[in-house]
Amino acid sequence: LLRPGPWVFLMLRGGHFAGAVFRDGKPVVHKCFHRYVIRAKRGTIQSSRDKSGNKPKSMGAQLRRHNEAMLAEDIRGLMQDWSAHIGAADLIFLQTSTVTRAVFFGSKLGETPLDRHDHRVRGIPFETRRPTLEEASKAFARLFAVYQQDRAAVQSAAQPAASAKAREPLSDDEDAEVAAASPPPDEDP
């Protein structure tokens, strides 16, 4: 089966980021980092709490806001460094919440190599755990297995058409050519 070109995986959840570029089944480059952005006992990032109206002014809230900004800056910097890999990628798999999608597609926060309307950008169609290189590798393995099955199905669908043509009965002219080309059968007395 044909191998796909490079696939890029970008995963962000709860202050944890994992990014990896896979080529020929192996990670070419990868990077994982973490920032403290989750509110204790709430399980949500600080910016989603801030959007609800009453913006807390505590030191912890300020620290989480700062860490969210630094995390977004780190991710955009990494994506700029990987712009050659992202530009050459066949597919880009992205897993993030709707609140943090702006980190990947640019906004007032700054520009990134990804375009919101790029046909290569896809979501990861199943649930994953905390973003790590191991989770990105598992996601790659599952999606690549589906890719191989799909390619095998396409190839096997094309083969019956060719073999059906080979099984068609020969016309009278073709039958005569085959008979003339083949040696006569041995006769037993």
CSV table of N, CA and C in Angstrom, one decimal, residues 37-111:
chain,number,residue,atom,x,y,z
A,37,VAL,N,-3.5,26.2,33.7
A,37,VAL,CA,-4.6,27.0,33.3
A,37,VAL,C,-6.0,26.6,33.8
A,38,ILE,N,-6.0,25.4,34.5
A,38,ILE,CA,-7.3,24.8,34.9
A,38,ILE,C,-7.6,25.3,36.4
A,39,ARG,N,-8.9,25.7,36.5
A,39,ARG,CA,-9.3,26.1,37.9
A,39,ARG,C,-9.5,24.9,38.7
A,40,ALA,N,-9.0,24.9,39.9
A,40,ALA,CA,-9.1,23.7,40.8
A,40,ALA,C,-10.6,23.5,41.1
A,41,LYS,N,-11.0,22.2,41.2
A,41,LYS,CA,-12.3,21.7,41.6
A,41,LYS,C,-13.4,22.1,40.5
A,42,ARG,N,-13.0,22.9,39.5
A,42,ARG,CA,-14.0,23.2,38.5
A,42,ARG,C,-13.7,22.5,37.2
A,43,GLY,N,-12.4,22.3,36.9
A,43,GLY,CA,-12.1,21.5,35.7
A,43,GLY,C,-12.2,22.3,34.4
A,44,THR,N,-12.3,23.6,34.5
A,44,THR,CA,-12.4,24.4,33.3
A,44,THR,C,-11.2,25.4,33.2
A,45,ILE,N,-10.9,25.8,32.0
A,45,ILE,CA,-9.8,26.8,31.8
A,45,ILE,C,-10.3,28.2,32.3
A,46,GLN,N,-9.4,29.0,32.7
A,46,GLN,CA,-9.7,30.3,33.2
A,46,GLN,C,-10.5,31.2,32.3
A,47,SER,N,-10.2,31.1,31.0
A,47,SER,CA,-10.9,32.0,30.0
A,47,SER,C,-12.3,31.7,29.9
A,48,SER,N,-12.7,30.4,30.0
A,48,SER,CA,-14.1,30.1,29.9
A,48,SER,C,-14.9,30.7,31.2
A,49,ARG,N,-14.2,30.7,32.3
A,49,ARG,CA,-14.8,31.3,33.5
A,49,ARG,C,-14.9,32.8,33.3
A,50,ASP,N,-13.9,33.4,32.7
A,50,ASP,CA,-13.9,34.9,32.5
A,50,ASP,C,-15.1,35.3,31.6
A,51,LYS,N,-15.4,34.4,30.6
A,51,LYS,CA,-16.4,34.8,29.6
A,51,LYS,C,-17.8,34.7,30.2
A,52,SER,N,-17.9,34.0,31.4
A,52,SER,CA,-19.3,33.9,32.0
A,52,SER,C,-19.7,35.2,32.6
A,53,GLY,N,-18.9,36.2,32.7
A,53,GLY,CA,-19.4,37.5,33.3
A,53,GLY,C,-18.5,38.0,34.3
A,54,ASN,N,-18.6,37.5,35.6
A,54,ASN,CA,-17.9,38.0,36.7
A,54,ASN,C,-16.4,37.5,36.6
A,55,LYS,N,-15.5,38.4,36.3
A,55,LYS,CA,-14.1,38.1,36.1
A,55,LYS,C,-13.4,38.1,37.5
A,56,PRO,N,-12.9,37.0,38.0
A,56,PRO,CA,-12.2,37.0,39.2
A,56,PRO,C,-10.9,37.8,39.2
A,57,LYS,N,-10.5,38.4,40.3
A,57,LYS,CA,-9.3,39.2,40.3
A,57,LYS,C,-8.3,38.6,41.2
A,58,SER,N,-8.4,37.4,41.6
A,58,SER,CA,-7.5,36.8,42.5
A,58,SER,C,-6.1,36.5,41.8
A,59,MET,N,-5.1,36.3,42.6
A,59,MET,CA,-3.8,36.1,42.1
A,59,MET,C,-3.7,34.8,41.3
A,60,GLY,N,-4.5,33.7,41.7
A,60,GLY,CA,-4.5,32.5,41.0
A,60,GLY,C,-5.2,32.7,39.6
A,61,ALA,N,-6.2,33.5,39.5
A,61,ALA,CA,-6.9,33.8,38.2
A,61,ALA,C,-5.9,34.5,37.3
A,62,GLN,N,-5.2,35.5,37.9
A,62,GLN,CA,-4.3,36.3,37.0
A,62,GLN,C,-3.1,35.3,36.5
A,63,LEU,N,-2.7,34.4,37.4
A,63,LEU,CA,-1.6,33.5,37.0
A,63,LEU,C,-2.1,32.6,35.9
A,64,ARG,N,-3.4,32.1,36.0
A,64,ARG,CA,-3.9,31.2,34.9
A,64,ARG,C,-4.1,32.0,33.6
A,65,ARG,N,-4.6,33.2,33.7
A,65,ARG,CA,-4.7,34.0,32.5
A,65,ARG,C,-3.4,34.2,31.8
A,66,HIS,N,-2.4,34.5,32.6
A,66,HIS,CA,-1.0,34.7,32.1
A,66,HIS,C,-0.5,33.4,31.4
A,67,ASN,N,-0.7,32.3,32.1
A,67,ASN,CA,-0.3,31.0,31.5
A,67,ASN,C,-1.0,30.6,30.3
A,68,GLU,N,-2.3,31.0,30.2
A,68,GLU,CA,-3.0,30.7,28.9
A,68,GLU,C,-2.4,31.5,27.8
A,69,ALA,N,-2.1,32.8,28.0
A,69,ALA,CA,-1.5,33.6,27.0
A,69,ALA,C,-0.1,33.1,26.6
A,70,MET,N,0.7,32.6,27.6
A,70,MET,CA,2.0,32.1,27.3
A,70,MET,C,1.9,30.7,26.5
A,71,LEU,N,0.9,29.9,26.9
A,71,LEU,CA,0.7,28.7,26.2
A,71,LEU,C,0.3,28.9,24.7
A,72,ALA,N,-0.6,29.9,24.5
A,72,ALA,CA,-0.9,30.3,23.1
A,72,ALA,C,0.3,30.8,22.3
A,73,GLU,N,1.1,31.6,23.0
A,73,GLU,CA,2.3,32.1,22.4
A,73,GLU,C,3.3,31.0,22.0
A,74,ASP,N,3.5,30.0,23.0
A,74,ASP,CA,4.3,28.9,22.7
A,74,ASP,C,3.9,28.0,21.5
A,75,ILE,N,2.6,27.8,21.4
A,75,ILE,CA,2.0,27.0,20.4
A,75,ILE,C,2.2,27.7,19.0
A,76,ARG,N,1.9,29.0,19.0
A,76,ARG,CA,2.1,29.8,17.7
A,76,ARG,C,3.5,29.8,17.3
A,77,GLY,N,4.4,29.9,18.3
A,77,GLY,CA,5.9,29.9,18.0
A,77,GLY,C,6.3,28.6,17.4
A,78,LEU,N,5.8,27.5,18.0
A,78,LEU,CA,6.1,26.2,17.5
A,78,LEU,C,5.6,25.9,16.1
A,79,MET,N,4.3,26.4,15.9
A,79,MET,CA,3.8,26.3,14.6
A,79,MET,C,4.5,27.1,13.5
A,80,GLN,N,5.1,28.2,13.9
A,80,GLN,CA,5.9,29.0,13.0
A,80,GLN,C,7.2,28.2,12.7
A,81,ASP,N,7.8,27.6,13.7
A,81,ASP,CA,9.0,26.8,13.5
A,81,ASP,C,8.7,25.5,12.6
A,82,TRP,N,7.5,25.0,12.7
A,82,TRP,CA,7.1,23.8,11.9
A,82,TRP,C,6.4,24.2,10.6
A,83,SER,N,6.4,25.4,10.2
A,83,SER,CA,5.6,25.8,9.0
A,83,SER,C,6.0,25.0,7.8
A,84,ALA,N,7.3,24.6,7.6
A,84,ALA,CA,7.6,23.8,6.5
A,84,ALA,C,7.0,22.4,6.6
A,85,HIS,N,6.9,21.8,7.8
A,85,HIS,CA,6.3,20.5,8.0
A,85,HIS,C,4.8,20.6,7.8
A,86,ILE,N,4.2,21.7,8.3
A,86,ILE,CA,2.7,21.9,8.1
A,86,ILE,C,2.4,22.2,6.7
A,87,GLY,N,3.2,22.9,6.0
A,87,GLY,CA,3.0,23.2,4.6
A,87,GLY,C,3.0,21.9,3.7
A,88,ALA,N,3.9,21.0,4.1
A,88,ALA,CA,4.1,19.8,3.3
A,88,ALA,C,3.2,18.6,3.7
A,89,ALA,N,2.4,18.8,4.7
A,89,ALA,CA,1.6,17.8,5.3
A,89,ALA,C,0.4,17.4,4.3
A,90,ASP,N,0.1,16.1,4.2
A,90,ASP,CA,-1.1,15.7,3.5
A,90,ASP,C,-2.3,15.9,4.3
A,91,LEU,N,-2.2,15.6,5.6
A,91,LEU,CA,-3.4,15.8,6.5
A,91,LEU,C,-2.9,16.5,7.8
A,92,ILE,N,-3.8,17.3,8.4
A,92,ILE,CA,-3.5,17.9,9.7
A,92,ILE,C,-4.6,17.6,10.6
A,93,PHE,N,-4.3,16.9,11.7
A,93,PHE,CA,-5.4,16.5,12.6
A,93,PHE,C,-5.3,17.4,13.9
A,94,LEU,N,-6.4,17.9,14.2
A,94,LEU,CA,-6.5,18.9,15.3
A,94,LEU,C,-7.5,18.5,16.3
A,95,GLN,N,-7.1,18.5,17.6
A,95,GLN,CA,-8.1,18.2,18.7
A,95,GLN,C,-7.9,19.3,19.7
A,96,THR,N,-9.0,20.0,19.8
A,96,THR,CA,-9.1,21.1,20.8
A,96,THR,C,-10.5,21.5,21.1
A,97,SER,N,-10.8,22.2,22.1
A,97,SER,CA,-12.1,22.7,22.3
A,97,SER,C,-12.4,23.9,21.5
A,98,THR,N,-13.7,24.3,21.4
A,98,THR,CA,-14.0,25.4,20.6
A,98,THR,C,-13.5,26.7,21.2
A,99,VAL,N,-13.3,26.7,22.5
A,99,VAL,CA,-12.8,27.9,23.3
A,99,VAL,C,-11.3,28.2,22.8
A,100,THR,N,-10.6,27.1,22.6
A,100,THR,CA,-9.1,27.3,22.3
A,100,THR,C,-8.8,27.1,20.9
A,101,ARG,N,-9.7,27.0,20.0
A,101,ARG,CA,-9.4,26.9,18.5
A,101,ARG,C,-8.7,28.1,18.0
A,102,ALA,N,-9.0,29.3,18.5
A,102,ALA,CA,-8.3,30.5,18.0
A,102,ALA,C,-6.8,30.4,18.1
A,103,VAL,N,-6.3,29.7,19.0
A,103,VAL,CA,-4.9,29.5,19.2
A,103,VAL,C,-4.3,28.9,17.9
A,104,PHE,N,-5.0,28.1,17.2
A,104,PHE,CA,-4.5,27.4,16.0
A,104,PHE,C,-4.8,28.1,14.7
A,105,PHE,N,-5.9,28.9,14.7
A,105,PHE,CA,-6.3,29.5,13.4
A,105,PHE,C,-6.0,31.0,13.3
A,106,GLY,N,-5.3,31.6,14.3
A,106,GLY,CA,-5.0,33.0,14.3
A,106,GLY,C,-6.3,33.8,14.6
A,107,SER,N,-6.0,35.0,15.1
A,107,SER,CA,-7.1,35.9,15.5
A,107,SER,C,-6.4,37.2,15.9
A,108,LYS,N,-6.9,37.9,16.8
A,108,LYS,CA,-6.2,39.0,17.3
A,108,LYS,C,-4.9,38.6,18.1
A,109,LEU,N,-4.8,37.3,18.4
A,109,LEU,CA,-3.7,36.8,19.1
A,109,LEU,C,-2.4,36.7,18.2
A,110,GLY,N,-2.6,36.7,16.9
A,110,GLY,CA,-1.5,36.5,16.0
A,110,GLY,C,-1.8,35.5,14.9
A,111,GLU,N,-1.0,35.5,13.9
A,111,GLU,CA,-1.2,34.6,12.8
A,111,GLU,C,-0.5,33.3,13.0
